[in-house]
Each structure stands twice: as C-alpha cells, then as structure tokens.
Amino acid sequence: MLEQPQRESTYGRLARELRAAILRHDYPDGVRLPTEAELAERHGISRQTVRRAFQDLVAEGLVHRVPGRGTFATPRDEQYLRQFGSVDDLMGLSLDTRMRIVTPLHRRVDIDAAGRLGLRTDRVHKLAFLRLHEDTVFCHTAVFLPPGVGKLLETVRELMVPEAPSAFTVIGLLDRRLPEPIAEAEQSITVAAATPELAEHLGCEPGRPLLRIDRVYQSADGHLVELAISHFLPEHYSYRVRLRRSGR
C-alpha cells in the first residue's frame, strides 16, 4: 500500500527552487547565490530555514560555501550526476536534459505491465526513450500507461516520432493532462545485466551491471497512471532519502 504523501516543508520547497535555478545555470561559475539574509527576507522565512535548505544542497554536492564570500554553485565536470528524492526532482529532469524517442508511443499487449498497473485489460500504451545530458546518454526508460492515460498523450507529436528529441518528461506531460496531479511514486531499485539492446543504447558492453529503477506513479485520486522501468549506468545515478526517527 502506498503511503499518503507528506506536506512539503518550507526549507524543502526553498531547496527545490534553488536546485531548479542552479540546474538552469542561473548561477554560473563565480556568481554568488543570494545570502541567507537575502533569501529569508525575500521569502518571509527564518534564516534557520534557509540554512537547512543550503545544507541539503551542500550534501547533494550542488553548492559549496566559501567563508567570507558566500555560497556558489559547484562547477560541473563532464560526468552527469543527478540526485532524486522526490517526484518534483524527476519532473525537473527537463531543466537540463533531453529525451530521445527510440520506441514511439503505441498500443500493445503486455500482461506483466497491465498487471502491475492493476488493469482489467492486457492492453497498454508503451514508449521507450533515452535520457541525455549534453549528448551523453545515461538512461534508457520504457514507459507503460493505462489505455485511458495513453490516449492523453497521443496528440504529443514528439512522442510519436522515432529519434525525436524533446525537453519533456512523461510525468510532466501527464501532470498537465490528468484530472488529478501525480502525487507519489512507489520505487524499487535492483541490479540487472545489460542486454545487447540496452548495451547498444547506453554505449556499454553487454552483461555490464546496470541499475534498474522501477517506478509506479499514482495520481492524487489514487489511480495508478504510469509504470516506468529505467536502466541507468551506475556512475550517473544517485539516490537520496531523508530518514527520520518515529515520533519526532
């Protein structure tokens, strides 16, 4: 059973906004981020709240703090690394990556995917794409959708054309079209060997261990709306989660 989503904290929301600004290159090398005092005044929050948001970004490696000078975005090398801890982080992939369609959106019979989506039919909509950062492929994702949900995307031309590049995320497209927004996802992480097809797409040798990330997305009204099965090169994936003691 999926747990009810928790309300986003004030510092979590600020961290998310700053993270998005950094990924948009709003603060290139040498440009200081706003100070704690400036952000506290701008958002009407305490400096302690701002400090907690900065602590999250420091822990993620997105910013570094220079005593006496301020907080700066960490220069990024050629290796692409993203950290995912929320549905918003996944939607934020459109900020600095592109997807390239390898299997256009189409209808097919898939008993396993239909079962995982709780469908009474064996038919689903499927598409597959590569996720790229600056022309470097780091992820292959196969997406399965209930028929009614898939129909909502049939007018998106970029999903129907092989090799078509776009700045979308599928959950972002769905979030704007579903009657209720996407509220949460259940995720499992396992290891899988690269098949010859995956190896060709990801530019690695067949049999290489990959991270397989399965996510089942649920809308706010409790409907399962998407199954996404992604295979990542391990050096390009980082997962973060906040753990709290019960009763605190």
Coordinates of N, CA, C and O in Angstrom, one line a residue, residues 60-181:
E60 N 24.1 17.4 -1.3 CA 24.0 16.9 -2.7 C 25.1 17.2 -3.6 O 25.2 16.7 -4.7
G61 N 26.0 18.1 -3.1 CA 27.1 18.5 -4.0 C 26.8 19.5 -5.0 O 27.6 19.8 -5.9
L62 N 25.6 20.2 -4.9 CA 25.2 21.2 -5.9 C 25.8 22.6 -5.6 O 26.0 23.4 -6.5
V63 N 26.1 22.8 -4.3 CA 26.7 24.1 -4.0 C 27.9 23.9 -3.0 O 28.0 22.8 -2.4
H64 N 28.7 24.9 -2.9 CA 29.8 24.9 -1.9 C 29.9 26.3 -1.2 O 29.5 27.3 -1.9
R65 N 30.2 26.3 0.0 CA 30.2 27.6 0.8 C 31.7 28.0 1.0 O 32.5 27.2 1.4
V66 N 31.9 29.3 0.7 CA 33.3 29.9 0.9 C 33.2 30.9 2.0 O 32.5 31.9 1.9
P67 N 33.9 30.6 3.1 CA 33.8 31.5 4.3 C 34.2 33.0 3.9 O 35.2 33.2 3.2
G68 N 33.4 33.9 4.2 CA 33.6 35.3 3.9 C 33.2 35.8 2.6 O 33.2 37.0 2.3
R69 N 32.8 34.8 1.7 CA 32.4 35.2 0.3 C 31.0 34.8 0.0 O 30.3 35.6 -0.7
G70 N 30.5 33.6 0.5 CA 29.1 33.2 0.2 C 29.0 31.8 -0.3 O 29.9 31.0 -0.2
T71 N 27.9 31.5 -0.9 CA 27.6 30.2 -1.4 C 27.6 30.2 -2.9 O 27.0 31.1 -3.6
F72 N 28.2 29.2 -3.6 CA 28.3 29.2 -5.0 C 27.9 27.8 -5.5 O 28.1 26.8 -4.9
A73 N 27.4 27.8 -6.8 CA 27.1 26.5 -7.4 C 28.4 25.8 -7.7 O 29.4 26.4 -8.1
T74 N 28.4 24.5 -7.4 CA 29.6 23.7 -7.7 C 29.8 23.5 -9.1 O 28.9 23.1 -9.9
P75 N 31.0 23.8 -9.6 CA 31.3 23.6 -11.1 C 31.1 22.1 -11.4 O 31.4 21.2 -10.7
R76 N 30.4 21.9 -12.6 CA 30.1 20.5 -13.0 C 31.2 20.1 -14.0 O 31.5 20.8 -15.0
D77 N 31.7 18.9 -13.8 CA 32.6 18.3 -14.8 C 31.8 17.6 -15.9 O 30.6 17.8 -16.0
E78 N 32.5 16.8 -16.7 CA 31.8 16.2 -17.8 C 30.9 15.1 -17.4 O 30.0 14.7 -18.2
Q79 N 31.0 14.5 -16.2 CA 30.2 13.4 -15.8 C 28.9 14.0 -15.3 O 28.9 15.0 -14.5
Y80 N 27.8 13.5 -15.7 CA 26.5 14.0 -15.3 C 26.0 13.2 -14.1 O 25.9 12.0 -14.2
L81 N 25.6 13.9 -13.1 CA 25.1 13.2 -11.9 C 23.9 14.0 -11.3 O 24.0 15.2 -11.1
R82 N 22.8 13.3 -11.2 CA 21.6 13.9 -10.6 C 21.2 13.1 -9.4 O 21.4 11.9 -9.3
Q83 N 20.6 13.8 -8.4 CA 20.1 13.1 -7.2 C 18.6 13.2 -7.2 O 18.1 14.3 -7.4
F84 N 17.9 12.1 -6.9 CA 16.5 12.1 -6.9 C 15.9 11.7 -5.6 O 16.3 10.7 -5.0
G85 N 15.1 12.6 -5.0 CA 14.5 12.3 -3.7 C 13.0 12.6 -3.7 O 12.4 12.4 -2.7
S86 N 12.4 13.0 -4.8 CA 11.0 13.4 -4.9 C 10.5 13.3 -6.3 O 11.3 13.3 -7.3
V87 N 9.2 13.3 -6.5 CA 8.6 13.4 -7.8 C 9.0 14.7 -8.5 O 9.2 14.7 -9.7
D88 N 9.1 15.8 -7.7 CA 9.5 17.0 -8.3 C 10.9 17.0 -8.9 O 11.2 17.6 -9.9
D89 N 11.8 16.2 -8.2 CA 13.1 16.1 -8.8 C 13.1 15.4 -10.1 O 13.8 15.7 -11.1
L90 N 12.2 14.4 -10.3 CA 12.1 13.6 -11.5 C 11.5 14.5 -12.6 O 12.0 14.5 -13.8
M91 N 10.5 15.3 -12.3 CA 10.0 16.3 -13.3 C 11.0 17.3 -13.7 O 11.0 17.8 -14.8
G92 N 11.9 17.6 -12.8 CA 13.0 18.6 -13.0 C 14.0 18.2 -14.0 O 14.9 18.9 -14.4
L93 N 14.0 16.9 -14.4 CA 14.9 16.4 -15.4 C 14.8 17.2 -16.7 O 15.8 17.3 -17.5
S94 N 13.7 17.8 -17.0 CA 13.5 18.6 -18.2 C 14.3 19.9 -18.2 O 14.5 20.5 -19.2
L95 N 14.9 20.3 -17.0 CA 15.6 21.5 -16.9 C 17.0 21.4 -17.6 O 17.4 22.4 -18.2
D96 N 17.6 20.3 -17.5 CA 19.0 20.2 -18.1 C 19.3 18.9 -18.8 O 20.4 18.6 -19.1
T97 N 18.2 18.2 -19.2 CA 18.4 17.0 -20.0 C 17.4 17.0 -21.1 O 16.4 17.7 -21.1
R98 N 17.6 16.1 -22.1 CA 16.7 15.9 -23.2 C 16.4 14.4 -23.3 O 17.2 13.6 -22.9
M99 N 15.2 14.1 -23.8 CA 14.9 12.7 -24.1 C 14.8 12.5 -25.6 O 14.4 13.4 -26.3
R100 N 15.2 11.3 -26.0 CA 15.2 10.9 -27.4 C 14.4 9.7 -27.6 O 14.8 8.6 -27.0
I101 N 13.4 9.7 -28.4 CA 12.5 8.6 -28.5 C 13.2 7.4 -29.3 O 13.7 7.7 -30.4
V102 N 13.1 6.2 -28.8 CA 13.6 5.1 -29.5 C 12.5 4.1 -29.9 O 12.6 3.4 -30.9
T103 N 11.4 4.1 -29.1 CA 10.2 3.4 -29.5 C 9.0 4.3 -29.3 O 8.7 4.7 -28.2
P104 N 8.4 4.8 -30.4 CA 7.3 5.7 -30.3 C 6.1 5.2 -29.5 O 6.0 3.9 -29.4
L105 N 5.3 6.1 -29.0 CA 4.1 5.7 -28.3 C 3.2 4.8 -29.2 O 2.9 5.2 -30.3
H106 N 2.8 3.6 -28.6 CA 2.0 2.7 -29.4 C 1.2 1.8 -28.4 O 1.5 1.7 -27.3
R107 N 0.2 1.2 -29.0 CA -0.6 0.2 -28.2 C -0.1 -1.2 -28.3 O 0.3 -1.5 -29.4
R108 N -0.1 -1.9 -27.3 CA 0.4 -3.3 -27.4 C -0.2 -4.1 -26.2 O -0.7 -3.6 -25.3
V109 N 0.0 -5.4 -26.3 CA -0.4 -6.3 -25.2 C 0.8 -6.6 -24.4 O 1.9 -7.0 -24.9
D110 N 0.7 -6.4 -23.1 CA 1.8 -6.6 -22.1 C 1.1 -7.0 -20.8 O 0.7 -6.2 -20.0
I111 N 1.1 -8.3 -20.6 CA 0.4 -8.9 -19.4 C 1.0 -8.4 -18.1 O 0.3 -8.0 -17.2
D112 N 2.4 -8.4 -18.1 CA 3.1 -8.1 -16.8 C 2.8 -6.6 -16.5 O 2.5 -6.3 -15.4
A113 N 3.0 -5.7 -17.5 CA 2.8 -4.3 -17.2 C 1.4 -4.0 -16.8 O 1.1 -3.2 -15.9
A114 N 0.4 -4.6 -17.5 CA -1.0 -4.4 -17.2 C -1.3 -4.9 -15.8 O -2.1 -4.2 -15.1
G115 N -0.7 -6.0 -15.4 CA -1.0 -6.5 -14.0 C -0.4 -5.5 -13.0 O -1.0 -5.3 -12.0
R116 N 0.8 -5.0 -13.2 CA 1.4 -4.1 -12.3 C 0.6 -2.7 -12.2 O 0.7 -2.0 -11.2
L117 N -0.1 -2.4 -13.2 CA -0.9 -1.2 -13.2 C -2.3 -1.4 -12.8 O -3.1 -0.5 -12.7
G118 N -2.6 -2.7 -12.4 CA -3.9 -3.0 -11.9 C -5.0 -3.0 -12.9 O -6.2 -2.7 -12.5
L119 N -4.7 -3.3 -14.2 CA -5.7 -3.1 -15.2 C -6.5 -4.4 -15.4 O -6.0 -5.5 -15.2
R120 N -7.7 -4.3 -15.9 CA -8.6 -5.4 -16.2 C -8.3 -5.9 -17.7 O -8.9 -6.9 -18.1
T121 N -7.6 -5.1 -18.4 CA -7.2 -5.5 -19.8 C -5.8 -5.7 -19.9 O -5.0 -5.3 -19.0
D122 N -5.3 -6.5 -20.9 CA -3.9 -6.7 -21.1 C -3.3 -5.7 -22.0 O -2.0 -5.7 -22.2
R123 N -4.0 -4.8 -22.5 CA -3.5 -3.8 -23.4 C -3.0 -2.5 -22.7 O -3.7 -2.0 -21.7
V124 N -1.9 -2.0 -23.1 CA -1.3 -0.8 -22.5 C -0.8 0.1 -23.7 O -0.7 -0.4 -24.8
H125 N -0.4 1.3 -23.3 CA 0.4 2.1 -24.2 C 1.8 2.0 -23.8 O 2.1 2.1 -22.6
K126 N 2.7 2.0 -24.7 CA 4.1 1.9 -24.4 C 4.9 2.9 -25.2 O 4.6 3.1 -26.4
L127 N 6.0 3.4 -24.6 CA 7.0 4.1 -25.4 C 8.4 3.9 -24.7 O 8.4 3.5 -23.5
A128 N 9.4 4.1 -25.4 CA 10.8 4.0 -24.8 C 11.6 5.1 -25.3 O 11.5 5.6 -26.4
F129 N 12.5 5.6 -24.4 CA 13.3 6.7 -24.8 C 14.7 6.7 -24.0 O 14.9 6.0 -23.1
L130 N 15.6 7.4 -24.6 CA 16.9 7.6 -23.9 C 16.9 9.0 -23.3 O 16.3 10.0 -23.8
R131 N 17.6 9.1 -22.1 CA 17.7 10.4 -21.5 C 19.2 10.9 -21.6 O 20.1 10.1 -21.4
L132 N 19.4 12.1 -22.2 CA 20.7 12.6 -22.5 C 21.0 13.9 -21.7 O 20.1 14.7 -21.5
H133 N 22.3 14.0 -21.4 CA 22.8 15.3 -20.9 C 23.9 15.7 -21.8 O 25.0 15.0 -21.8
E134 N 23.8 16.8 -22.5 CA 24.8 17.3 -23.4 C 25.3 16.2 -24.3 O 26.5 15.9 -24.4
D135 N 24.4 15.5 -24.9 CA 24.6 14.5 -25.9 C 25.2 13.2 -25.3 O 25.5 12.2 -26.0
T136 N 25.3 13.1 -24.0 CA 25.7 11.9 -23.3 C 24.5 11.1 -22.8 O 23.7 11.6 -22.0
V137 N 24.3 9.8 -23.3 CA 23.2 9.0 -22.8 C 23.6 8.4 -21.5 O 24.6 7.8 -21.3
F138 N 22.6 8.5 -20.5 CA 22.9 7.9 -19.2 C 21.7 7.1 -18.7 O 21.8 6.4 -17.7
C139 N 20.6 7.0 -19.5 CA 19.5 6.2 -19.0 C 18.6 5.8 -20.2 O 18.4 6.6 -21.1
H140 N 18.1 4.6 -20.1 CA 17.1 4.1 -21.0 C 15.8 3.8 -20.2 O 15.9 3.1 -19.2
T141 N 14.7 4.3 -20.7 CA 13.4 4.1 -19.9 C 12.3 3.6 -20.8 O 12.1 4.1 -21.9
A142 N 11.6 2.6 -20.4 CA 10.4 2.1 -21.0 C 9.2 2.5 -20.1 O 9.2 2.3 -18.9
V143 N 8.2 3.1 -20.7 CA 7.1 3.6 -20.0 C 5.8 2.9 -20.5 O 5.6 2.7 -21.7
F144 N 5.0 2.4 -19.5 CA 3.8 1.7 -19.8 C 2.6 2.5 -19.2 O 2.7 2.9 -18.0
L145 N 1.6 2.7 -19.9 CA 0.4 3.6 -19.5 C -0.9 2.8 -19.7 O -1.1 2.1 -20.6
P146 N -1.8 3.0 -18.7 CA -3.2 2.5 -19.0 C -3.7 3.1 -20.2 O -3.4 4.2 -20.6
P147 N -4.6 2.4 -20.9 CA -5.2 2.9 -22.2 C -5.7 4.3 -22.1 O -5.4 5.1 -23.0
G148 N -6.5 4.6 -21.1 CA -7.1 5.9 -21.0 C -6.1 7.0 -20.8 O -6.2 8.1 -21.3
V149 N -5.0 6.7 -20.1 CA -3.9 7.6 -19.8 C -3.1 7.8 -21.1 O -2.7 8.9 -21.5
G150 N -2.8 6.7 -21.8 CA -2.0 6.8 -23.0 C -2.7 7.7 -24.1 O -2.0 8.4 -24.8
K151 N -4.0 7.6 -24.1 CA -4.7 8.4 -25.1 C -4.5 9.9 -24.9 O -4.5 10.7 -25.9
L152 N -4.2 10.3 -23.7 CA -4.0 11.7 -23.4 C -2.7 12.2 -24.0 O -2.5 13.4 -24.2
L153 N -1.8 11.3 -24.4 CA -0.5 11.7 -25.0 C -0.4 11.5 -26.5 O 0.6 11.7 -27.1
E154 N -1.5 10.9 -27.1 CA -1.4 10.6 -28.5 C -1.3 11.8 -29.4 O -0.9 11.7 -30.5
T155 N -1.6 13.0 -28.8 CA -1.5 14.2 -29.6 C -0.2 14.9 -29.5 O 0.1 15.9 -30.1
V156 N 0.7 14.3 -28.6 CA 2.0 14.9 -28.5 C 2.9 14.3 -29.6 O 3.4 13.2 -29.5
R157 N 3.2 15.1 -30.6 CA 3.9 14.7 -31.8 C 5.2 14.1 -31.5 O 5.7 13.1 -32.1
E158 N 6.0 14.7 -30.5 CA 7.3 14.3 -30.2 C 7.4 12.9 -29.7 O 8.5 12.2 -29.8
L159 N 6.3 12.4 -29.2 CA 6.3 11.0 -28.6 C 6.0 10.0 -29.7 O 6.1 8.8 -29.5
M160 N 5.6 10.4 -30.9 CA 5.2 9.5 -32.0 C 6.2 9.4 -33.0 O 6.1 8.6 -34.0
V161 N 7.4 10.1 -32.9 CA 8.4 10.1 -34.0 C 9.7 9.5 -33.5 O 10.2 10.0 -32.5
P162 N 10.2 8.5 -34.1 CA 11.5 7.9 -33.7 C 12.6 8.9 -33.8 O 12.6 9.7 -34.7
E163 N 13.5 8.9 -32.8 CA 14.7 9.8 -32.7 C 14.3 11.2 -32.4 O 15.2 12.1 -32.4
A164 N 13.0 11.5 -32.2 CA 12.6 12.9 -32.0 C 13.2 13.3 -30.6 O 12.9 12.7 -29.6
P165 N 13.9 14.4 -30.5 CA 14.4 14.9 -29.2 C 13.4 15.9 -28.6 O 12.6 16.6 -29.4
S166 N 13.3 15.9 -27.3 CA 12.4 16.9 -26.7 C 12.9 17.2 -25.3 O 13.8 16.4 -24.7
A167 N 12.4 18.2 -24.7 CA 12.7 18.6 -23.3 C 11.7 18.1 -22.3 O 11.8 18.5 -21.1
F168 N 10.8 17.3 -22.7 CA 9.7 16.8 -21.8 C 10.2 15.8 -20.8 O 11.2 15.1 -21.0
T169 N 9.4 15.6 -19.8 CA 9.3 14.3 -19.0 C 7.9 13.8 -19.2 O 6.9 14.6 -19.3
V170 N 7.8 12.5 -19.2 CA 6.4 11.9 -19.4 C 5.5 12.3 -18.2 O 4.3 12.6 -18.4
I171 N 6.1 12.2 -17.0 CA 5.2 12.6 -15.9 C 4.8 14.0 -15.9 O 3.8 14.4 -15.4
G172 N 5.7 14.9 -16.4 CA 5.4 16.3 -16.6 C 4.2 16.5 -17.6 O 3.3 17.3 -17.3
L173 N 4.3 15.8 -18.7 CA 3.2 15.8 -19.7 C 1.9 15.3 -19.1 O 0.8 15.9 -19.3
L174 N 1.9 14.2 -18.3 CA 0.7 13.7 -17.7 C 0.2 14.6 -16.7 O -1.0 14.8 -16.5
D175 N 1.1 15.2 -15.9 CA 0.6 16.0 -14.8 C -0.3 17.2 -15.3 O -1.1 17.7 -14.5
R176 N 0.0 17.6 -16.5 CA -0.8 18.8 -17.0 C -2.1 18.3 -17.7 O -2.9 19.1 -18.1
R177 N -2.2 17.0 -17.9 CA -3.4 16.5 -18.6 C -4.3 15.6 -17.8 O -5.5 15.5 -18.1
L178 N -3.8 15.0 -16.7 CA -4.7 14.2 -15.9 C -5.7 15.0 -15.1 O -5.4 16.2 -14.7
P179 N -6.8 14.5 -14.8 CA -7.8 15.2 -13.9 C -7.3 15.5 -12.6 O -7.6 16.6 -12.0
E180 N -6.4 14.6 -12.0 CA -5.8 14.9 -10.7 C -4.3 14.8 -11.0 O -3.8 13.9 -11.7
P181 N -3.5 15.6 -10.3 CA -2.0 15.6 -10.5 C -1.4 14.3 -9.9 O -1.9 13.6 -9.1

